[in-house]
Amino acid sequence: MIRMIFVRHGETLWNQELRYQGQQDSPLSPAGIRQAQKVGEFLSEREVDAVYSSDLKRALFTAQTIARHHHINPSVDQRLREMSFGLWEGLTREEVVKRYPELWSARLQNSLETRIPDGELPGEVVTRFQSFLQECTAKDEGQTIVVVSHGAALRLVIASLLHIPLGKSYCLHQSNTGISELLYCSWEALCINCTAHLNIFSSRKA
C-alpha cells in the first residue's frame, strides 16, 4: 500500500489575474508563498518518504517548502506539469473569448476532443501523469509520497484514478495548496482538496 498526497502549488500572480498558465511560469504571489509555508508546516507532522514535483517553478517552490521539513530534496519530473493550454497561455478568459470565439465554443461543447493549438488534450495529460504514477507505485511500496502538481492536471488524474469521467473532472476543485490524499491499492480517496491548514495556521497567528 502507498499513501499518495497530491498538492497543488501556491497561488501565483497569474492565478490572481485569472490567466491561463499552463506550462508558462508565473511566480508565486505573496499569498502563494504563505500558502506554501502553511502546507509545508502542516505536512511536517506527517511521515513523508519522498516528494515529487513538476519542474515548473511554482510547483517546485511549493515542493521544496514541504520537503525541507523532512530533510529531503524533491525529485523533479516533467510528467507532473500542468496541462498545456497552447495559444491561450497568458490570456484571461475574456481575452480568449474575444480572440478565439469559435474555439471557445467548441471546447465548451467537447473539451476532451477539442485541442487548443499547440496545447494538450485532457487524455494526453492523464497518460503522461499516470506513467509517472505507475513507476512510482512500483518502487515506493509502503511509503508516503507527496506529489506537487497543478490544478487541471490534478483534477484530471484524480478523476481518472477514481473512475470519474474526465468530462466531469471540473467537479474536483483543486485550491492552491489544496491536499488530496489517496491510498494506492484500489485508489481509495481519503480526502479531496483539503484546505484546513490555511485556516489552522492563520488562526494560530491571530
PDB file of C-alpha atoms in Angstrom:
ATOM      1  CA  MET A   1       0.000   0.000   0.000  1.00  0.00           C
ATOM      2  CA  ILE A   2       1.200   3.518  -0.825  1.00  0.00           C
ATOM      3  CA  ARG A   3      -0.185   6.738   0.618  1.00  0.00           C
ATOM      4  CA  MET A   4      -0.180   9.404  -2.095  1.00  0.00           C
ATOM      5  CA  ILE A   5      -0.590  13.052  -1.045  1.00  0.00           C
ATOM      6  CA  PHE A   6      -1.321  15.283  -4.030  1.00  0.00           C
ATOM      7  CA  VAL A   7      -0.757  19.031  -3.504  1.00  0.00           C
ATOM      8  CA  ARG A   8      -1.465  21.896  -5.859  1.00  0.00           C
ATOM      9  CA  HIS A   9       1.125  24.700  -5.906  1.00  0.00           C
ATOM     10  CA  GLY A  10       0.623  28.024  -4.095  1.00  0.00           C
ATOM     11  CA  GLU A  11      -1.193  30.933  -5.687  1.00  0.00           C
ATOM     12  CA  THR A  12       0.606  32.772  -8.495  1.00  0.00           C
ATOM     13  CA  LEU A  13       0.276  36.281  -9.884  1.00  0.00           C
ATOM     14  CA  TRP A  14      -1.478  34.851 -12.943  1.00  0.00           C
ATOM     15  CA  ASN A  15      -3.904  32.998 -10.666  1.00  0.00           C
ATOM     16  CA  GLN A  16      -4.829  36.362  -9.198  1.00  0.00           C
ATOM     17  CA  GLU A  17      -5.321  37.788 -12.692  1.00  0.00           C
ATOM     18  CA  LEU A  18      -7.317  34.712 -13.823  1.00  0.00           C
ATOM     19  CA  ARG A  19      -4.911  33.982 -16.671  1.00  0.00           C
ATOM     20  CA  TYR A  20      -4.359  30.585 -18.250  1.00  0.00           C
ATOM     21  CA  GLN A  21      -0.945  29.450 -17.019  1.00  0.00           C
ATOM     22  CA  GLY A  22      -0.441  26.012 -18.471  1.00  0.00           C
ATOM     23  CA  GLN A  23       3.280  25.418 -18.861  1.00  0.00           C
ATOM     24  CA  GLN A  24       4.273  29.077 -18.578  1.00  0.00           C
ATOM     25  CA  ASP A  25       5.858  30.086 -15.280  1.00  0.00           C
ATOM     26  CA  SER A  26       4.213  32.902 -13.364  1.00  0.00           C
ATOM     27  CA  PRO A  27       5.856  33.470  -9.948  1.00  0.00           C
ATOM     28  CA  LEU A  28       4.061  32.840  -6.682  1.00  0.00           C
ATOM     29  CA  SER A  29       2.241  35.802  -5.214  1.00  0.00           C
ATOM     30  CA  PRO A  30       2.979  36.849  -1.605  1.00  0.00           C
ATOM     31  CA  ALA A  31      -0.189  34.956  -0.644  1.00  0.00           C
ATOM     32  CA  GLY A  32       1.074  31.915  -2.559  1.00  0.00           C
ATOM     33  CA  ILE A  33       4.361  31.946  -0.664  1.00  0.00           C
ATOM     34  CA  ARG A  34       2.433  31.989   2.616  1.00  0.00           C
ATOM     35  CA  GLN A  35       0.239  29.126   1.402  1.00  0.00           C
ATOM     36  CA  ALA A  36       3.327  27.076   0.556  1.00  0.00           C
ATOM     37  CA  GLN A  37       4.721  27.742   4.017  1.00  0.00           C
ATOM     38  CA  LYS A  38       1.442  26.703   5.650  1.00  0.00           C
ATOM     39  CA  VAL A  39       1.092  23.457   3.721  1.00  0.00           C
ATOM     40  CA  GLY A  40       4.742  22.695   4.480  1.00  0.00           C
ATOM     41  CA  GLU A  41       4.197  23.239   8.177  1.00  0.00           C
ATOM     42  CA  PHE A  42       1.012  21.168   8.101  1.00  0.00           C
ATOM     43  CA  LEU A  43       2.677  18.220   6.381  1.00  0.00           C
ATOM     44  CA  SER A  44       5.704  18.458   8.679  1.00  0.00           C
ATOM     45  CA  GLU A  45       3.637  16.470  11.164  1.00  0.00           C
ATOM     46  CA  ARG A  46       3.359  13.564   8.730  1.00  0.00           C
ATOM     47  CA  GLU A  47       5.940  10.917   7.932  1.00  0.00           C
ATOM     48  CA  VAL A  48       6.943  11.621   4.336  1.00  0.00           C
ATOM     49  CA  ASP A  49       9.353   9.348   2.479  1.00  0.00           C
ATOM     50  CA  ALA A  50       9.626  11.201  -0.833  1.00  0.00           C
ATOM     51  CA  VAL A  51       8.482  14.414  -2.517  1.00  0.00           C
ATOM     52  CA  TYR A  52       7.990  14.628  -6.273  1.00  0.00           C
ATOM     53  CA  SER A  53       7.326  17.823  -8.195  1.00  0.00           C
ATOM     54  CA  SER A  54       6.561  19.270 -11.575  1.00  0.00           C
ATOM     55  CA  ASP A  55       9.595  21.123 -12.917  1.00  0.00           C
ATOM     56  CA  LEU A  56       7.616  24.377 -13.212  1.00  0.00           C
ATOM     57  CA  LYS A  57       8.860  26.886 -10.645  1.00  0.00           C
ATOM     58  CA  ARG A  58       5.543  27.484  -8.895  1.00  0.00           C
ATOM     59  CA  ALA A  59       5.237  23.785  -8.107  1.00  0.00           C
ATOM     60  CA  LEU A  60       8.912  23.269  -7.314  1.00  0.00           C
ATOM     61  CA  PHE A  61       8.975  26.140  -4.792  1.00  0.00           C
ATOM     62  CA  THR A  62       5.962  24.614  -3.066  1.00  0.00           C
ATOM     63  CA  ALA A  63       7.577  21.160  -3.095  1.00  0.00           C
ATOM     64  CA  GLN A  64      10.870  22.486  -1.693  1.00  0.00           C
ATOM     65  CA  THR A  65       8.984  24.223   1.109  1.00  0.00           C
ATOM     66  CA  ILE A  66       7.339  20.911   2.023  1.00  0.00           C
ATOM     67  CA  ALA A  67      10.449  18.759   1.565  1.00  0.00           C
ATOM     68  CA  ARG A  68      12.792  20.751   3.768  1.00  0.00           C
ATOM     69  CA  HIS A  69      10.704  19.864   6.833  1.00  0.00           C
ATOM     70  CA  HIS A  70      11.650  16.238   6.115  1.00  0.00           C
ATOM     71  CA  HIS A  71      15.301  16.940   5.206  1.00  0.00           C
ATOM     72  CA  ILE A  72      14.911  15.612   1.678  1.00  0.00           C
ATOM     73  CA  ASN A  73      15.146  17.108  -1.810  1.00  0.00           C
ATOM     74  CA  PRO A  74      12.204  16.932  -4.209  1.00  0.00           C
ATOM     75  CA  SER A  75      12.566  14.753  -7.292  1.00  0.00           C
ATOM     76  CA  VAL A  76      11.569  16.717 -10.402  1.00  0.00           C
ATOM     77  CA  ASP A  77       9.531  15.134 -13.187  1.00  0.00           C
ATOM     78  CA  GLN A  78       8.169  16.908 -16.277  1.00  0.00           C
ATOM     79  CA  ARG A  79       5.278  14.447 -16.456  1.00  0.00           C
ATOM     80  CA  LEU A  80       3.765  16.275 -13.468  1.00  0.00           C
ATOM     81  CA  ARG A  81       3.477  19.543 -15.406  1.00  0.00           C
ATOM     82  CA  GLU A  82       0.231  21.406 -15.863  1.00  0.00           C
ATOM     83  CA  MET A  83      -1.871  20.746 -18.948  1.00  0.00           C
ATOM     84  CA  SER A  84      -0.602  22.804 -21.853  1.00  0.00           C
ATOM     85  CA  PHE A  85      -3.166  25.374 -22.990  1.00  0.00           C
ATOM     86  CA  GLY A  86      -1.117  26.312 -26.057  1.00  0.00           C
ATOM     87  CA  LEU A  87      -2.025  29.672 -27.579  1.00  0.00           C
ATOM     88  CA  TRP A  88      -4.274  30.527 -24.627  1.00  0.00           C
ATOM     89  CA  GLU A  89      -1.444  30.673 -22.102  1.00  0.00           C
ATOM     90  CA  GLY A  90      -1.008  34.127 -20.626  1.00  0.00           C
ATOM     91  CA  LEU A  91      -4.504  35.214 -21.637  1.00  0.00           C
ATOM     92  CA  THR A  92      -7.535  35.850 -19.432  1.00  0.00           C
ATOM     93  CA  ARG A  93     -10.834  34.109 -20.131  1.00  0.00           C
ATOM     94  CA  GLU A  94     -12.247  37.357 -21.510  1.00  0.00           C
ATOM     95  CA  GLU A  95      -9.301  37.690 -23.897  1.00  0.00           C
ATOM     96  CA  VAL A  96      -9.695  34.082 -25.054  1.00  0.00           C
ATOM     97  CA  VAL A  97     -13.423  34.515 -25.737  1.00  0.00           C
ATOM     98  CA  LYS A  98     -12.725  37.663 -27.751  1.00  0.00           C
ATOM     99  CA  ARG A  99      -9.822  36.274 -29.803  1.00  0.00           C
ATOM    100  CA  TYR A 100     -10.959  32.667 -30.246  1.00  0.00           C
ATOM    101  CA  PRO A 101     -14.790  32.644 -30.032  1.00  0.00           C
ATOM    102  CA  GLU A 102     -15.316  29.549 -32.215  1.00  0.00           C
ATOM    103  CA  LEU A 103     -12.637  27.528 -30.420  1.00  0.00           C
ATOM    104  CA  TRP A 104     -14.016  28.629 -27.044  1.00  0.00           C
ATOM    105  CA  SER A 105     -17.490  27.480 -28.038  1.00  0.00           C
ATOM    106  CA  ALA A 106     -16.231  24.171 -29.421  1.00  0.00           C
ATOM    107  CA  ARG A 107     -14.289  23.461 -26.263  1.00  0.00           C
ATOM    108  CA  LEU A 108     -17.340  24.177 -24.125  1.00  0.00           C
ATOM    109  CA  GLN A 109     -19.191  21.552 -26.146  1.00  0.00           C
ATOM    110  CA  ASN A 110     -16.423  18.951 -26.109  1.00  0.00           C
ATOM    111  CA  SER A 111     -13.312  19.742 -24.100  1.00  0.00           C
ATOM    112  CA  LEU A 112     -11.999  16.175 -24.334  1.00  0.00           C
ATOM    113  CA  GLU A 113     -11.548  16.247 -28.107  1.00  0.00           C
ATOM    114  CA  THR A 114     -11.087  19.956 -28.853  1.00  0.00           C
ATOM    115  CA  ARG A 115      -7.401  20.789 -28.987  1.00  0.00           C
ATOM    116  CA  ILE A 116      -6.187  24.323 -28.358  1.00  0.00           C
ATOM    117  CA  PRO A 117      -3.457  24.984 -30.965  1.00  0.00           C
ATOM    118  CA  ASP A 118      -0.064  23.926 -29.530  1.00  0.00           C
ATOM    119  CA  GLY A 119      -1.856  22.549 -26.467  1.00  0.00           C
ATOM    120  CA  GLU A 120      -2.711  19.140 -24.984  1.00  0.00           C
ATOM    121  CA  LEU A 121      -5.897  17.137 -24.801  1.00  0.00           C
ATOM    122  CA  PRO A 122      -7.051  16.024 -21.327  1.00  0.00           C
ATOM    123  CA  GLY A 123      -6.422  12.356 -22.130  1.00  0.00           C
ATOM    124  CA  GLU A 124      -2.820  13.137 -23.040  1.00  0.00           C
ATOM    125  CA  VAL A 125      -2.279  14.772 -19.655  1.00  0.00           C
ATOM    126  CA  VAL A 126      -3.664  11.700 -17.896  1.00  0.00           C
ATOM    127  CA  THR A 127      -1.448   9.369 -19.934  1.00  0.00           C
ATOM    128  CA  ARG A 128       1.794  11.158 -19.036  1.00  0.00           C
ATOM    129  CA  PHE A 129       0.812  11.640 -15.376  1.00  0.00           C
ATOM    130  CA  GLN A 130      -0.219   8.009 -14.986  1.00  0.00           C
ATOM    131  CA  SER A 131       3.069   6.840 -16.498  1.00  0.00           C
ATOM    132  CA  PHE A 132       4.762   8.611 -13.584  1.00  0.00           C
ATOM    133  CA  LEU A 133       2.361   7.020 -11.077  1.00  0.00           C
ATOM    134  CA  GLN A 134       2.975   3.549 -12.466  1.00  0.00           C
ATOM    135  CA  GLU A 135       6.711   3.933 -11.950  1.00  0.00           C
ATOM    136  CA  CYS A 136       6.236   5.470  -8.515  1.00  0.00           C
ATOM    137  CA  THR A 137       3.865   2.801  -7.200  1.00  0.00           C
ATOM    138  CA  ALA A 138       6.150   0.051  -8.491  1.00  0.00           C
ATOM    139  CA  LYS A 139       9.115   1.198  -6.392  1.00  0.00           C
ATOM    140  CA  ASP A 140       7.698   3.029  -3.361  1.00  0.00           C
ATOM    141  CA  GLU A 141       5.695   0.242  -1.716  1.00  0.00           C
ATOM    142  CA  GLY A 142       4.696   1.008   1.876  1.00  0.00           C
ATOM    143  CA  GLN A 143       5.716   4.655   1.687  1.00  0.00           C
ATOM    144  CA  THR A 144       4.023   8.035   1.995  1.00  0.00           C
ATOM    145  CA  ILE A 145       4.634  10.151  -1.094  1.00  0.00           C
ATOM    146  CA  VAL A 146       3.916  13.849  -1.712  1.00  0.00           C
ATOM    147  CA  VAL A 147       3.298  14.848  -5.343  1.00  0.00           C
ATOM    148  CA  VAL A 148       3.170  18.588  -6.104  1.00  0.00           C
ATOM    149  CA  SER A 149       1.480  19.473  -9.358  1.00  0.00           C
ATOM    150  CA  HIS A 150      -1.156  21.769 -10.877  1.00  0.00           C
ATOM    151  CA  GLY A 151      -4.895  22.369 -10.824  1.00  0.00           C
ATOM    152  CA  ALA A 152      -6.068  20.986 -14.172  1.00  0.00           C
ATOM    153  CA  ALA A 153      -3.558  18.116 -14.189  1.00  0.00           C
ATOM    154  CA  LEU A 154      -4.581  17.047 -10.681  1.00  0.00           C
ATOM    155  CA  ARG A 155      -8.302  17.261 -11.432  1.00  0.00           C
ATOM    156  CA  LEU A 156      -7.844  15.060 -14.476  1.00  0.00           C
ATOM    157  CA  VAL A 157      -5.611  12.427 -12.921  1.00  0.00           C
ATOM    158  CA  ILE A 158      -7.652  12.144  -9.707  1.00  0.00           C
ATOM    159  CA  ALA A 159     -10.821  11.773 -11.790  1.00  0.00           C
ATOM    160  CA  SER A 160      -9.157   9.002 -13.795  1.00  0.00           C
ATOM    161  CA  LEU A 161      -7.968   7.172 -10.672  1.00  0.00           C
ATOM    162  CA  LEU A 162     -11.449   7.304  -9.118  1.00  0.00           C
ATOM    163  CA  HIS A 163     -13.173   6.283 -12.380  1.00  0.00           C
ATOM    164  CA  ILE A 164     -14.912   9.645 -12.753  1.00  0.00           C
ATOM    165  CA  PRO A 165     -15.461  10.611 -16.426  1.00  0.00           C
ATOM    166  CA  LEU A 166     -12.821  13.117 -17.478  1.00  0.00           C
ATOM    167  CA  GLY A 167     -15.572  15.393 -18.749  1.00  0.00           C
ATOM    168  CA  LYS A 168     -16.719  15.737 -15.122  1.00  0.00           C
ATOM    169  CA  SER A 169     -13.249  16.386 -13.696  1.00  0.00           C
ATOM    170  CA  TYR A 170     -14.146  20.055 -13.164  1.00  0.00           C
ATOM    171  CA  CYS A 171     -16.248  18.832 -10.202  1.00  0.00           C
ATOM    172  CA  LEU A 172     -12.998  18.044  -8.349  1.00  0.00           C
ATOM    173  CA  HIS A 173     -11.944  21.572  -7.437  1.00  0.00           C
ATOM    174  CA  GLN A 174      -8.258  21.951  -6.574  1.00  0.00           C
ATOM    175  CA  SER A 175      -7.467  25.046  -4.494  1.00  0.00           C
ATOM    176  CA  ASN A 176      -3.971  26.492  -4.236  1.00  0.00           C
ATOM    177  CA  THR A 177      -2.096  24.161  -1.838  1.00  0.00           C
ATOM    178  CA  GLY A 178      -5.216  22.017  -1.542  1.00  0.00           C
ATOM    179  CA  ILE A 179      -4.395  18.468  -0.393  1.00  0.00           C
ATOM    180  CA  SER A 180      -5.946  15.338  -1.892  1.00  0.00           C
ATOM    181  CA  GLU A 181      -4.894  12.063  -0.283  1.00  0.00           C
ATOM    182  CA  LEU A 182      -5.377   8.645  -1.860  1.00  0.00           C
ATOM    183  CA  LEU A 183      -4.344   5.117  -0.925  1.00  0.00           C
ATOM    184  CA  TYR A 184      -2.874   3.015  -3.689  1.00  0.00           C
ATOM    185  CA  CYS A 185      -4.297  -0.443  -3.560  1.00  0.00           C
ATOM    186  CA  SER A 186      -7.525   0.259  -5.374  1.00  0.00           C
ATOM    187  CA  TRP A 187      -7.056   4.068  -5.313  1.00  0.00           C
ATOM    188  CA  GLU A 188      -9.214   4.824  -2.302  1.00  0.00           C
ATOM    189  CA  ALA A 189      -9.801   8.548  -1.653  1.00  0.00           C
ATOM    190  CA  LEU A 190      -9.177   9.687   1.924  1.00  0.00           C
ATOM    191  CA  CYS A 191      -9.704  13.406   1.248  1.00  0.00           C
ATOM    192  CA  ILE A 192     -10.122  15.676  -1.748  1.00  0.00           C
ATOM    193  CA  ASN A 193      -8.910  19.297  -1.786  1.00  0.00           C
ATOM    194  CA  CYS A 194      -8.436  19.729   1.957  1.00  0.00           C
ATOM    195  CA  THR A 195      -7.509  23.341   2.806  1.00  0.00           C
ATOM    196  CA  ALA A 196      -7.874  23.189   6.592  1.00  0.00           C
ATOM    197  CA  HIS A 197      -4.191  24.056   7.018  1.00  0.00           C
ATOM    198  CA  LEU A 198      -4.753  27.512   5.531  1.00  0.00           C
ATOM    199  CA  ASN A 199      -7.240  28.344   8.291  1.00  0.00           C
ATOM    200  CA  ILE A 200      -5.496  26.469  11.083  1.00  0.00           C
ATOM    201  CA  PHE A 201      -2.233  28.358  10.809  1.00  0.00           C
ATOM    202  CA  SER A 202      -3.962  31.693  10.225  1.00  0.00           C
ATOM    203  CA  SER A 203      -5.904  31.297  13.469  1.00  0.00           C
ATOM    204  CA  ARG A 204      -2.796  30.243  15.386  1.00  0.00           C
ATOM    205  CA  LYS A 205      -1.117  33.524  14.495  1.00  0.00           C
ATOM    206  CA  ALA A 206      -4.196  35.635  15.254  1.00  0.00           C
TER     207      ALA A 206
END
